[in-house]
Amino acid sequence: MTVSSAPGKVYLFGEHAVVYGEPAVPCAIERRARVTVEERTDSKLRVHAEDLSIDGFTVEYGGDADGRPDVDVAESLVDAAMGYVEAAVDQARDAASRPDAGFDITVESDIPLGAGLGSSAAVTVAGIDAGTRELGVELPAEEVADRAFRAEYEVQEGQASRADTFCSAMGGAVRVEGDDCRSIDAPDLPFVIGFDGGAGDTGKLVAGVRDLREEYGFAADTVEAIGDVVRRGEAVLMDAAEDPDGEHVAELGDLMDFNHGLLEALGVSSRSLDAMVWAARDAGAHGGKLTGAGGGGCIVALDETEESETALEFTPGCEEAFRAELATEGVRVESS
Ligand code: MEV
């Protein structure tokens, strides 16, 4: 039996625009998905999932259960979670040249599904790592990231960047621009997260931005403007890493505000995400923005004080507010 875990992430800058080749800077956070894999003697796949914002459920493939979970939860959430697990299993089988390997898999996660904190990437990364190790193959984190990207790309029908999966596999802060992925230095930023209890449909939101970008030149310019914000943000982040006591965190906050405005213009924010961003700003945060695909889910703000977290707790529509620390470690084996 092998257990691997991988962290979720927030986007400091650049979601959506990264799909069109602009740079993005996601940061891994200390909320992890854990995947337990045990090889079976047959080639069946049995998946048990817990804590994915929904009641636990079990799905059996190739067994008598006919591939459907016997639980009363939204089918789209089950399908989404299972799509990533199945794609991760395919990658593990391929990496170990064991196309017929069967597994019992348990997925546990502190990262809400579809909420912009990289739950699917974390499950995919941890699943590939645990699955390959269970078959006696140890992949470098970069290869786990690459295989996880291919798995996400397949599930999201070609609409995925390398940002989420690379960040989850490597940990820390990363910079992704097309196929160019690298780790970058970052100070431990004072992240505060607000979660509205909901989830966005990444595929639909990405398709919406694509359509706008094709229809209007100024929407394409907005995507490029996000790239400019990211380039400026990267330079400020580098200064902040060298001089954590300077004014750099305040400027990062201003740039996050700008980034949120541009995402809002692209139609991927929502009333509750805007309300949470404004609650944090009014409470004195350096800045705030939605994180991930949008439509619902989470915002991230920068605030060293308790004020933004408290304000978010009292904001109608905010279900949970919490601090998140930078996860310096990416995918790791927990036991084998
Ligand atoms: C989703 O977490 C981030 C997006 O930029 C899509 C992607 O990068 O694959 C919206």
mmCIF file of C-alpha atoms and ligand atoms in Angstrom:
data_model
loop_
_atom_site.group_PDB
_atom_site.id
_atom_site.type_symbol
_atom_site.label_atom_id
_atom_site.label_comp_id
_atom_site.label_asym_id
_atom_site.label_seq_id
_atom_site.Cartn_x
_atom_site.Cartn_y
_atom_site.Cartn_z
ATOM 1 C CA MET A 1 0.000 0.000 0.000
ATOM 2 C CA THR A 2 1.338 3.469 -0.905
ATOM 3 C CA VAL A 3 0.107 6.860 0.265
ATOM 4 C CA SER A 4 1.195 10.068 -1.500
ATOM 5 C CA SER A 5 0.025 13.623 -0.929
ATOM 6 C CA ALA A 6 0.184 16.835 -2.958
ATOM 7 C CA PRO A 7 -0.729 20.429 -2.101
ATOM 8 C CA GLY A 8 -3.427 22.712 -3.441
ATOM 9 C CA LYS A 9 -2.597 26.216 -4.651
ATOM 10 C CA VAL A 10 -3.741 29.789 -5.041
ATOM 11 C CA TYR A 11 -3.039 31.931 -8.067
ATOM 12 C CA LEU A 12 -1.162 35.035 -7.015
ATOM 13 C CA PHE A 13 -1.564 36.131 -10.653
ATOM 14 C CA GLY A 14 -2.429 34.937 -14.121
ATOM 15 C CA GLU A 15 -5.203 32.298 -14.244
ATOM 16 C CA HIS A 16 -7.093 32.084 -17.551
ATOM 17 C CA ALA A 17 -4.497 34.216 -19.386
ATOM 18 C CA VAL A 18 -2.021 31.331 -18.853
ATOM 19 C CA VAL A 19 -4.184 29.173 -21.154
ATOM 20 C CA TYR A 20 -3.238 31.596 -23.997
ATOM 21 C CA GLY A 21 0.514 31.592 -23.364
ATOM 22 C CA GLU A 22 0.742 34.464 -20.886
ATOM 23 C CA PRO A 23 2.758 33.794 -17.702
ATOM 24 C CA ALA A 24 1.100 32.880 -14.383
ATOM 25 C CA VAL A 25 2.358 32.643 -10.814
ATOM 26 C CA PRO A 26 0.547 30.084 -8.652
ATOM 27 C CA CYS A 27 1.710 29.331 -5.086
ATOM 28 C CA ALA A 28 1.242 25.960 -3.359
ATOM 29 C CA ILE A 29 -0.585 26.119 -0.018
ATOM 30 C CA GLU A 30 -0.592 23.805 2.984
ATOM 31 C CA ARG A 31 -3.865 22.076 2.191
ATOM 32 C CA ARG A 32 -3.266 18.659 0.714
ATOM 33 C CA ALA A 33 -4.963 15.785 -1.112
ATOM 34 C CA ARG A 34 -3.863 12.290 -0.020
ATOM 35 C CA VAL A 35 -4.264 9.285 -2.293
ATOM 36 C CA THR A 36 -3.852 5.729 -0.989
ATOM 37 C CA VAL A 37 -3.244 3.049 -3.612
ATOM 38 C CA GLU A 38 -3.129 -0.715 -3.129
ATOM 39 C CA GLU A 39 -2.537 -3.027 -6.052
ATOM 40 C CA ARG A 40 -5.200 -5.687 -6.580
ATOM 41 C CA THR A 41 -4.707 -9.209 -7.826
ATOM 42 C CA ASP A 42 -7.150 -8.529 -10.703
ATOM 43 C CA SER A 43 -7.296 -5.560 -13.102
ATOM 44 C CA LYS A 44 -10.334 -3.836 -11.518
ATOM 45 C CA LEU A 45 -10.383 -0.327 -10.152
ATOM 46 C CA ARG A 46 -12.249 0.535 -6.948
ATOM 47 C CA VAL A 47 -12.220 4.149 -5.792
ATOM 48 C CA HIS A 48 -13.348 5.408 -2.414
ATOM 49 C CA ALA A 49 -13.468 9.175 -1.981
ATOM 50 C CA GLU A 50 -13.830 11.160 1.234
ATOM 51 C CA ASP A 51 -13.958 14.855 2.125
ATOM 52 C CA LEU A 52 -14.327 16.116 -1.433
ATOM 53 C CA SER A 53 -16.890 18.677 -0.244
ATOM 54 C CA ILE A 54 -19.430 15.903 -0.539
ATOM 55 C CA ASP A 55 -20.310 12.783 1.403
ATOM 56 C CA GLY A 56 -17.963 9.851 0.986
ATOM 57 C CA PHE A 57 -18.681 7.540 -1.907
ATOM 58 C CA THR A 58 -17.270 4.455 -3.554
ATOM 59 C CA VAL A 59 -17.126 3.703 -7.264
ATOM 60 C CA GLU A 60 -16.283 0.316 -8.746
ATOM 61 C CA TYR A 61 -15.091 -0.086 -12.294
ATOM 62 C CA GLY A 62 -15.179 -3.436 -14.007
ATOM 63 C CA GLY A 63 -17.079 -4.886 -11.024
ATOM 64 C CA ASP A 64 -20.749 -5.660 -10.414
ATOM 65 C CA ALA A 65 -21.494 -2.058 -9.403
ATOM 66 C CA ASP A 66 -21.631 -1.096 -13.087
ATOM 67 C CA GLY A 67 -19.361 1.887 -12.643
ATOM 68 C CA ARG A 68 -21.881 4.069 -10.808
ATOM 69 C CA PRO A 69 -21.624 5.266 -7.216
ATOM 70 C CA ASP A 70 -24.503 4.288 -4.987
ATOM 71 C CA VAL A 71 -24.823 7.708 -3.323
ATOM 72 C CA ASP A 72 -27.017 10.741 -3.445
ATOM 73 C CA VAL A 73 -24.554 13.407 -4.597
ATOM 74 C CA ALA A 74 -24.424 15.596 -7.689
ATOM 75 C CA GLU A 75 -23.379 13.368 -10.561
ATOM 76 C CA SER A 76 -21.249 16.130 -12.091
ATOM 77 C CA LEU A 77 -19.075 16.291 -8.960
ATOM 78 C CA VAL A 78 -18.645 12.527 -8.879
ATOM 79 C CA ASP A 79 -17.858 12.456 -12.594
ATOM 80 C CA ALA A 80 -15.361 15.302 -12.220
ATOM 81 C CA ALA A 81 -13.537 13.659 -9.315
ATOM 82 C CA MET A 82 -13.549 10.223 -10.944
ATOM 83 C CA GLY A 83 -12.369 11.566 -14.311
ATOM 84 C CA TYR A 84 -9.157 12.821 -12.716
ATOM 85 C CA VAL A 85 -8.616 9.625 -10.708
ATOM 86 C CA GLU A 86 -9.104 7.442 -13.798
ATOM 87 C CA ALA A 87 -6.768 9.613 -15.861
ATOM 88 C CA ALA A 88 -4.145 9.427 -13.080
ATOM 89 C CA VAL A 89 -4.468 5.617 -13.013
ATOM 90 C CA ASP A 90 -3.949 5.480 -16.803
ATOM 91 C CA GLN A 91 -0.770 7.543 -16.422
ATOM 92 C CA ALA A 92 0.533 5.310 -13.598
ATOM 93 C CA ARG A 93 -0.177 2.161 -15.628
ATOM 94 C CA ASP A 94 1.590 3.687 -18.635
ATOM 95 C CA ALA A 95 4.637 4.867 -16.626
ATOM 96 C CA ALA A 96 5.075 1.392 -15.138
ATOM 97 C CA SER A 97 4.228 -0.425 -18.420
ATOM 98 C CA ARG A 98 1.492 -2.305 -16.539
ATOM 99 C CA PRO A 99 -1.653 -1.567 -18.605
ATOM 100 C CA ASP A 100 -3.699 -4.199 -16.747
ATOM 101 C CA ALA A 101 -2.774 -3.283 -13.158
ATOM 102 C CA GLY A 102 -5.824 -3.079 -10.851
ATOM 103 C CA PHE A 103 -6.055 -0.854 -7.773
ATOM 104 C CA ASP A 104 -8.030 -0.069 -4.639
ATOM 105 C CA ILE A 105 -7.802 3.690 -4.252
ATOM 106 C CA THR A 106 -8.841 6.021 -1.438
ATOM 107 C CA VAL A 107 -8.879 9.769 -2.001
ATOM 108 C CA GLU A 108 -8.974 12.170 0.957
ATOM 109 C CA SER A 109 -8.632 15.901 0.583
ATOM 110 C CA ASP A 110 -8.697 19.118 2.631
ATOM 111 C CA ILE A 111 -9.110 21.035 -0.623
ATOM 112 C CA PRO A 112 -12.705 21.781 -1.663
ATOM 113 C CA LEU A 113 -13.556 20.473 -5.162
ATOM 114 C CA GLY A 114 -13.732 22.967 -8.014
ATOM 115 C CA ALA A 115 -13.194 25.948 -5.715
ATOM 116 C CA GLY A 116 -10.044 27.367 -7.318
ATOM 117 C CA LEU A 117 -7.593 25.776 -4.900
ATOM 118 C CA GLY A 118 -6.294 23.141 -7.310
ATOM 119 C CA SER A 119 -8.097 20.090 -5.916
ATOM 120 C CA SER A 120 -8.125 18.204 -9.213
ATOM 121 C CA ALA A 121 -4.419 18.836 -9.843
ATOM 122 C CA ALA A 122 -3.525 17.739 -6.296
ATOM 123 C CA VAL A 123 -5.561 14.516 -6.610
ATOM 124 C CA THR A 124 -4.078 13.797 -10.045
ATOM 125 C CA VAL A 125 -0.480 14.473 -8.934
ATOM 126 C CA ALA A 126 -0.789 12.448 -5.711
ATOM 127 C CA GLY A 127 -2.596 9.640 -7.594
ATOM 128 C CA ILE A 128 0.127 9.312 -10.233
ATOM 129 C CA ASP A 129 2.865 9.367 -7.583
ATOM 130 C CA ALA A 130 1.186 6.748 -5.377
ATOM 131 C CA GLY A 131 0.126 4.566 -8.341
ATOM 132 C CA THR A 132 3.597 4.428 -9.904
ATOM 133 C CA ARG A 133 5.338 3.809 -6.557
ATOM 134 C CA GLU A 134 2.870 1.007 -5.815
ATOM 135 C CA LEU A 135 4.005 -0.585 -9.103
ATOM 136 C CA GLY A 136 7.671 -0.183 -8.110
ATOM 137 C CA VAL A 137 8.466 2.900 -10.224
ATOM 138 C CA GLU A 138 9.690 6.176 -8.705
ATOM 139 C CA LEU A 139 9.220 9.198 -10.987
ATOM 140 C CA PRO A 140 10.956 12.563 -10.511
ATOM 141 C CA ALA A 141 8.497 15.321 -9.490
ATOM 142 C CA GLU A 142 8.907 16.980 -12.931
ATOM 143 C CA GLU A 143 7.708 13.813 -14.667
ATOM 144 C CA VAL A 144 4.776 13.463 -12.249
ATOM 145 C CA ALA A 145 3.919 17.104 -13.147
ATOM 146 C CA ASP A 146 4.133 16.377 -16.869
ATOM 147 C CA ARG A 147 1.989 13.252 -16.648
ATOM 148 C CA ALA A 148 -0.536 15.050 -14.410
ATOM 149 C CA PHE A 149 -0.784 17.830 -16.997
ATOM 150 C CA ARG A 150 -1.481 15.261 -19.721
ATOM 151 C CA ALA A 151 -4.176 13.699 -17.503
ATOM 152 C CA GLU A 152 -5.829 17.090 -16.833
ATOM 153 C CA TYR A 153 -5.549 18.065 -20.486
ATOM 154 C CA GLU A 154 -7.449 14.923 -21.431
ATOM 155 C CA VAL A 155 -10.175 15.356 -18.788
ATOM 156 C CA GLN A 156 -10.571 19.091 -19.573
ATOM 157 C CA GLU A 157 -10.665 18.326 -23.304
ATOM 158 C CA GLY A 158 -7.564 20.261 -24.243
ATOM 159 C CA GLN A 159 -8.283 23.326 -22.118
ATOM 160 C CA ALA A 160 -5.641 23.159 -19.436
ATOM 161 C CA SER A 161 -2.351 24.896 -18.746
ATOM 162 C CA ARG A 162 0.585 23.315 -16.922
ATOM 163 C CA ALA A 163 0.226 25.781 -14.035
ATOM 164 C CA ASP A 164 -1.925 23.831 -11.526
ATOM 165 C CA THR A 165 -0.218 20.473 -11.947
ATOM 166 C CA PHE A 166 3.354 21.850 -12.002
ATOM 167 C CA CYS A 167 2.695 23.917 -8.865
ATOM 168 C CA SER A 168 1.165 20.966 -7.010
ATOM 169 C CA ALA A 169 4.024 18.621 -7.964
ATOM 170 C CA MET A 170 6.855 21.063 -7.173
ATOM 171 C CA GLY A 171 5.415 23.063 -4.237
ATOM 172 C CA GLY A 172 6.419 26.660 -3.436
ATOM 173 C CA ALA A 173 5.849 29.480 -5.908
ATOM 174 C CA VAL A 174 6.187 28.696 -9.598
ATOM 175 C CA ARG A 175 6.131 30.561 -12.886
ATOM 176 C CA VAL A 176 4.475 28.953 -15.881
ATOM 177 C CA GLU A 177 4.472 30.331 -19.427
ATOM 178 C CA GLY A 178 3.400 27.803 -22.042
ATOM 179 C CA ASP A 179 5.660 24.774 -21.640
ATOM 180 C CA ASP A 180 8.238 26.750 -19.664
ATOM 181 C CA CYS A 181 7.701 25.877 -15.994
ATOM 182 C CA ARG A 182 10.079 26.859 -13.192
ATOM 183 C CA SER A 183 10.192 27.295 -9.425
ATOM 184 C CA ILE A 184 10.759 30.859 -8.215
ATOM 185 C CA ASP A 185 11.739 32.376 -4.860
ATOM 186 C CA ALA A 186 8.914 33.821 -2.791
ATOM 187 C CA PRO A 187 8.558 35.014 0.779
ATOM 188 C CA ASP A 188 5.881 33.438 2.999
ATOM 189 C CA LEU A 189 3.042 35.739 1.951
ATOM 190 C CA PRO A 190 0.139 36.460 4.363
ATOM 191 C CA PHE A 191 -2.556 34.627 2.382
ATOM 192 C CA VAL A 192 -6.145 34.815 3.604
ATOM 193 C CA ILE A 193 -8.696 32.721 1.749
ATOM 194 C CA GLY A 194 -12.463 33.154 1.576
ATOM 195 C CA PHE A 195 -14.600 30.278 0.265
ATOM 196 C CA ASP A 196 -18.242 30.777 -0.775
ATOM 197 C CA GLY A 197 -19.031 27.047 -0.538
ATOM 198 C CA GLY A 198 -19.547 26.829 -4.296
ATOM 199 C CA ALA A 199 -17.645 25.654 -7.317
ATOM 200 C CA GLY A 200 -17.143 26.851 -10.865
ATOM 201 C CA ASP A 201 -17.130 24.692 -13.991
ATOM 202 C CA THR A 202 -13.542 25.151 -15.227
ATOM 203 C CA GLY A 203 -14.261 23.856 -18.741
ATOM 204 C CA LYS A 204 -17.231 26.222 -19.252
ATOM 205 C CA LEU A 205 -15.421 29.230 -17.770
ATOM 206 C CA VAL A 206 -12.335 28.654 -19.926
ATOM 207 C CA ALA A 207 -14.578 28.258 -22.994
ATOM 208 C CA GLY A 208 -16.369 31.529 -22.110
ATOM 209 C CA VAL A 209 -13.070 33.441 -22.054
ATOM 210 C CA ARG A 210 -12.037 31.795 -25.338
ATOM 211 C CA ASP A 211 -15.288 32.915 -27.009
ATOM 212 C CA LEU A 212 -14.966 36.497 -25.710
ATOM 213 C CA ARG A 213 -11.349 36.625 -26.831
ATOM 214 C CA GLU A 214 -12.336 35.450 -30.317
ATOM 215 C CA GLU A 215 -15.240 37.906 -30.554
ATOM 216 C CA TYR A 216 -13.642 41.104 -29.244
ATOM 217 C CA GLY A 217 -10.176 42.498 -29.780
ATOM 218 C CA PHE A 218 -10.438 44.281 -26.428
ATOM 219 C CA ALA A 219 -11.047 40.947 -24.669
ATOM 220 C CA ALA A 220 -7.840 39.634 -26.268
ATOM 221 C CA ASP A 221 -6.156 42.860 -25.039
ATOM 222 C CA THR A 222 -7.533 42.167 -21.541
ATOM 223 C CA VAL A 223 -5.896 38.724 -21.581
ATOM 224 C CA GLU A 224 -2.616 40.368 -22.632
ATOM 225 C CA ALA A 225 -3.019 43.007 -19.903
ATOM 226 C CA ILE A 226 -3.213 40.169 -17.354
ATOM 227 C CA GLY A 227 0.138 38.992 -18.748
ATOM 228 C CA ASP A 228 1.563 42.515 -18.135
ATOM 229 C CA VAL A 229 0.283 42.456 -14.533
ATOM 230 C CA VAL A 230 1.937 39.057 -14.024
ATOM 231 C CA ARG A 231 5.285 40.255 -15.428
ATOM 232 C CA ARG A 232 5.229 43.240 -13.078
ATOM 233 C CA GLY A 233 4.090 40.994 -10.184
ATOM 234 C CA GLU A 234 6.964 38.577 -10.768
ATOM 235 C CA ALA A 235 9.527 41.388 -10.504
ATOM 236 C CA VAL A 236 7.918 42.626 -7.273
ATOM 237 C CA LEU A 237 7.829 39.070 -5.893
ATOM 238 C CA MET A 238 11.560 38.716 -6.562
ATOM 239 C CA ASP A 239 12.209 41.978 -4.676
ATOM 240 C CA ALA A 240 9.957 40.764 -1.849
ATOM 241 C CA ALA A 241 11.924 37.492 -1.604
ATOM 242 C CA GLU A 242 15.160 39.476 -1.226
ATOM 243 C CA ASP A 243 13.726 42.119 1.113
ATOM 244 C CA PRO A 244 10.637 40.689 2.887
ATOM 245 C CA ASP A 245 10.250 43.770 5.128
ATOM 246 C CA GLY A 246 9.936 46.261 2.282
ATOM 247 C CA GLU A 247 6.811 47.776 0.723
ATOM 248 C CA HIS A 248 6.598 44.971 -1.799
ATOM 249 C CA VAL A 249 3.654 43.114 -0.250
ATOM 250 C CA ALA A 250 1.563 46.282 -0.568
ATOM 251 C CA GLU A 251 2.411 46.499 -4.283
ATOM 252 C CA LEU A 252 1.627 42.803 -4.773
ATOM 253 C CA GLY A 253 -1.798 43.567 -3.254
ATOM 254 C CA ASP A 254 -2.374 46.460 -5.687
ATOM 255 C CA LEU A 255 -1.493 44.183 -8.595
ATOM 256 C CA MET A 256 -3.870 41.490 -7.294
ATOM 257 C CA ASP A 257 -6.666 44.096 -7.256
ATOM 258 C CA PHE A 258 -5.830 44.965 -10.849
ATOM 259 C CA ASN A 259 -5.763 41.281 -11.837
ATOM 260 C CA HIS A 260 -9.184 40.743 -10.240
ATOM 261 C CA GLY A 261 -10.639 43.683 -12.196
ATOM 262 C CA LEU A 262 -9.394 42.200 -15.469
ATOM 263 C CA LEU A 263 -10.806 38.738 -14.603
ATOM 264 C CA GLU A 264 -14.107 40.398 -13.719
ATOM 265 C CA ALA A 265 -14.099 42.069 -17.150
ATOM 266 C CA LEU A 266 -13.633 38.634 -18.718
ATOM 267 C CA GLY A 267 -16.807 37.459 -16.968
ATOM 268 C CA VAL A 268 -15.319 34.850 -14.643
ATOM 269 C CA SER A 269 -16.070 36.508 -11.293
ATOM 270 C CA SER A 270 -19.355 36.225 -9.423
ATOM 271 C CA ARG A 271 -21.371 38.258 -6.933
ATOM 272 C CA SER A 272 -20.065 36.252 -3.963
ATOM 273 C CA LEU A 273 -16.440 36.367 -5.155
ATOM 274 C CA ASP A 274 -16.698 40.161 -5.652
ATOM 275 C CA ALA A 275 -18.342 40.545 -2.211
ATOM 276 C CA MET A 276 -15.491 38.617 -0.558
ATOM 277 C CA VAL A 277 -12.812 40.601 -2.416
ATOM 278 C CA TRP A 278 -14.458 43.859 -1.303
ATOM 279 C CA ALA A 279 -14.855 42.631 2.296
ATOM 280 C CA ALA A 280 -11.109 41.932 2.472
ATOM 281 C CA ARG A 281 -10.207 45.266 0.841
ATOM 282 C CA ASP A 282 -12.530 47.186 3.204
ATOM 283 C CA ALA A 283 -10.918 45.378 6.155
ATOM 284 C CA GLY A 284 -7.517 46.733 5.119
ATOM 285 C CA ALA A 285 -6.068 43.868 3.044
ATOM 286 C CA HIS A 286 -3.254 44.883 0.696
ATOM 287 C CA GLY A 287 -5.393 43.510 -2.122
ATOM 288 C CA GLY A 288 -7.454 40.537 -3.197
ATOM 289 C CA LYS A 289 -8.643 38.566 -6.193
ATOM 290 C CA LEU A 290 -10.506 35.444 -7.160
ATOM 291 C CA THR A 291 -8.293 32.400 -7.557
ATOM 292 C CA GLY A 292 -8.580 29.647 -10.160
ATOM 293 C CA ALA A 293 -11.247 29.372 -12.808
ATOM 294 C CA GLY A 294 -13.770 31.563 -10.916
ATOM 295 C CA GLY A 295 -17.554 31.426 -11.230
ATOM 296 C CA GLY A 296 -17.667 30.647 -7.484
ATOM 297 C CA GLY A 297 -15.266 29.138 -4.989
ATOM 298 C CA CYS A 298 -12.395 31.072 -3.426
ATOM 299 C CA ILE A 299 -10.738 34.450 -3.251
ATOM 300 C CA VAL A 300 -7.237 35.098 -1.945
ATOM 301 C CA ALA A 301 -6.220 38.302 -0.157
ATOM 302 C CA LEU A 302 -2.976 39.480 1.439
ATOM 303 C CA ASP A 303 -3.252 40.660 5.037
ATOM 304 C CA GLU A 304 -0.828 40.185 7.955
ATOM 305 C CA THR A 305 -3.531 41.194 10.453
ATOM 306 C CA GLU A 306 -6.624 39.241 11.556
ATOM 307 C CA GLU A 307 -8.948 41.872 10.031
ATOM 308 C CA SER A 308 -9.642 40.342 6.603
ATOM 309 C CA GLU A 309 -10.258 36.862 8.003
ATOM 310 C CA THR A 310 -12.708 38.274 10.571
ATOM 311 C CA ALA A 311 -14.447 40.443 7.965
ATOM 312 C CA LEU A 312 -14.796 37.451 5.626
ATOM 313 C CA GLU A 313 -16.300 35.327 8.409
ATOM 314 C CA PHE A 314 -19.082 37.940 8.686
ATOM 315 C CA THR A 315 -19.581 38.408 4.948
ATOM 316 C CA PRO A 316 -22.894 36.992 3.674
ATOM 317 C CA GLY A 317 -22.066 34.306 1.129
ATOM 318 C CA CYS A 318 -18.681 33.452 2.662
ATOM 319 C CA GLU A 319 -18.860 29.945 4.106
ATOM 320 C CA GLU A 320 -15.315 29.624 5.397
ATOM 321 C CA ALA A 321 -12.331 31.932 5.868
ATOM 322 C CA PHE A 322 -8.851 30.724 6.727
ATOM 323 C CA ARG A 323 -5.170 31.535 6.518
ATOM 324 C CA ALA A 324 -2.953 29.507 4.229
ATOM 325 C CA GLU A 325 0.800 29.098 4.395
ATOM 326 C CA LEU A 326 3.025 28.560 1.397
ATOM 327 C CA ALA A 327 3.649 24.800 1.025
ATOM 328 C CA THR A 328 7.346 24.538 0.284
ATOM 329 C CA GLU A 329 7.064 20.806 -0.410
ATOM 330 C CA GLY A 330 5.181 19.533 -3.435
ATOM 331 C CA VAL A 331 4.221 15.900 -4.007
ATOM 332 C CA ARG A 332 5.580 13.549 -1.358
ATOM 333 C CA VAL A 333 5.208 9.944 -0.324
ATOM 334 C CA GLU A 334 3.560 9.631 3.094
ATOM 335 C CA SER A 335 3.994 5.871 3.524
ATOM 336 C CA SER A 336 4.777 2.842 1.404
HETATM 337 C C1 MEV B 1 -7.844 26.755 -13.311
HETATM 338 O O1 MEV B 1 -7.383 26.403 -12.008
HETATM 339 C C2 MEV B 1 -6.877 27.714 -13.950
HETATM 340 C C3 MEV B 1 -7.195 28.093 -15.384
HETATM 341 O O2 MEV B 1 -6.186 29.037 -15.792
HETATM 342 C C4 MEV B 1 -7.186 26.889 -16.306
HETATM 343 C C5 MEV B 1 -5.800 26.298 -16.506
HETATM 344 O O3 MEV B 1 -4.797 27.003 -16.314
HETATM 345 O O4 MEV B 1 -5.723 25.119 -16.878
HETATM 346 C C6 MEV B 1 -8.542 28.795 -15.495
#
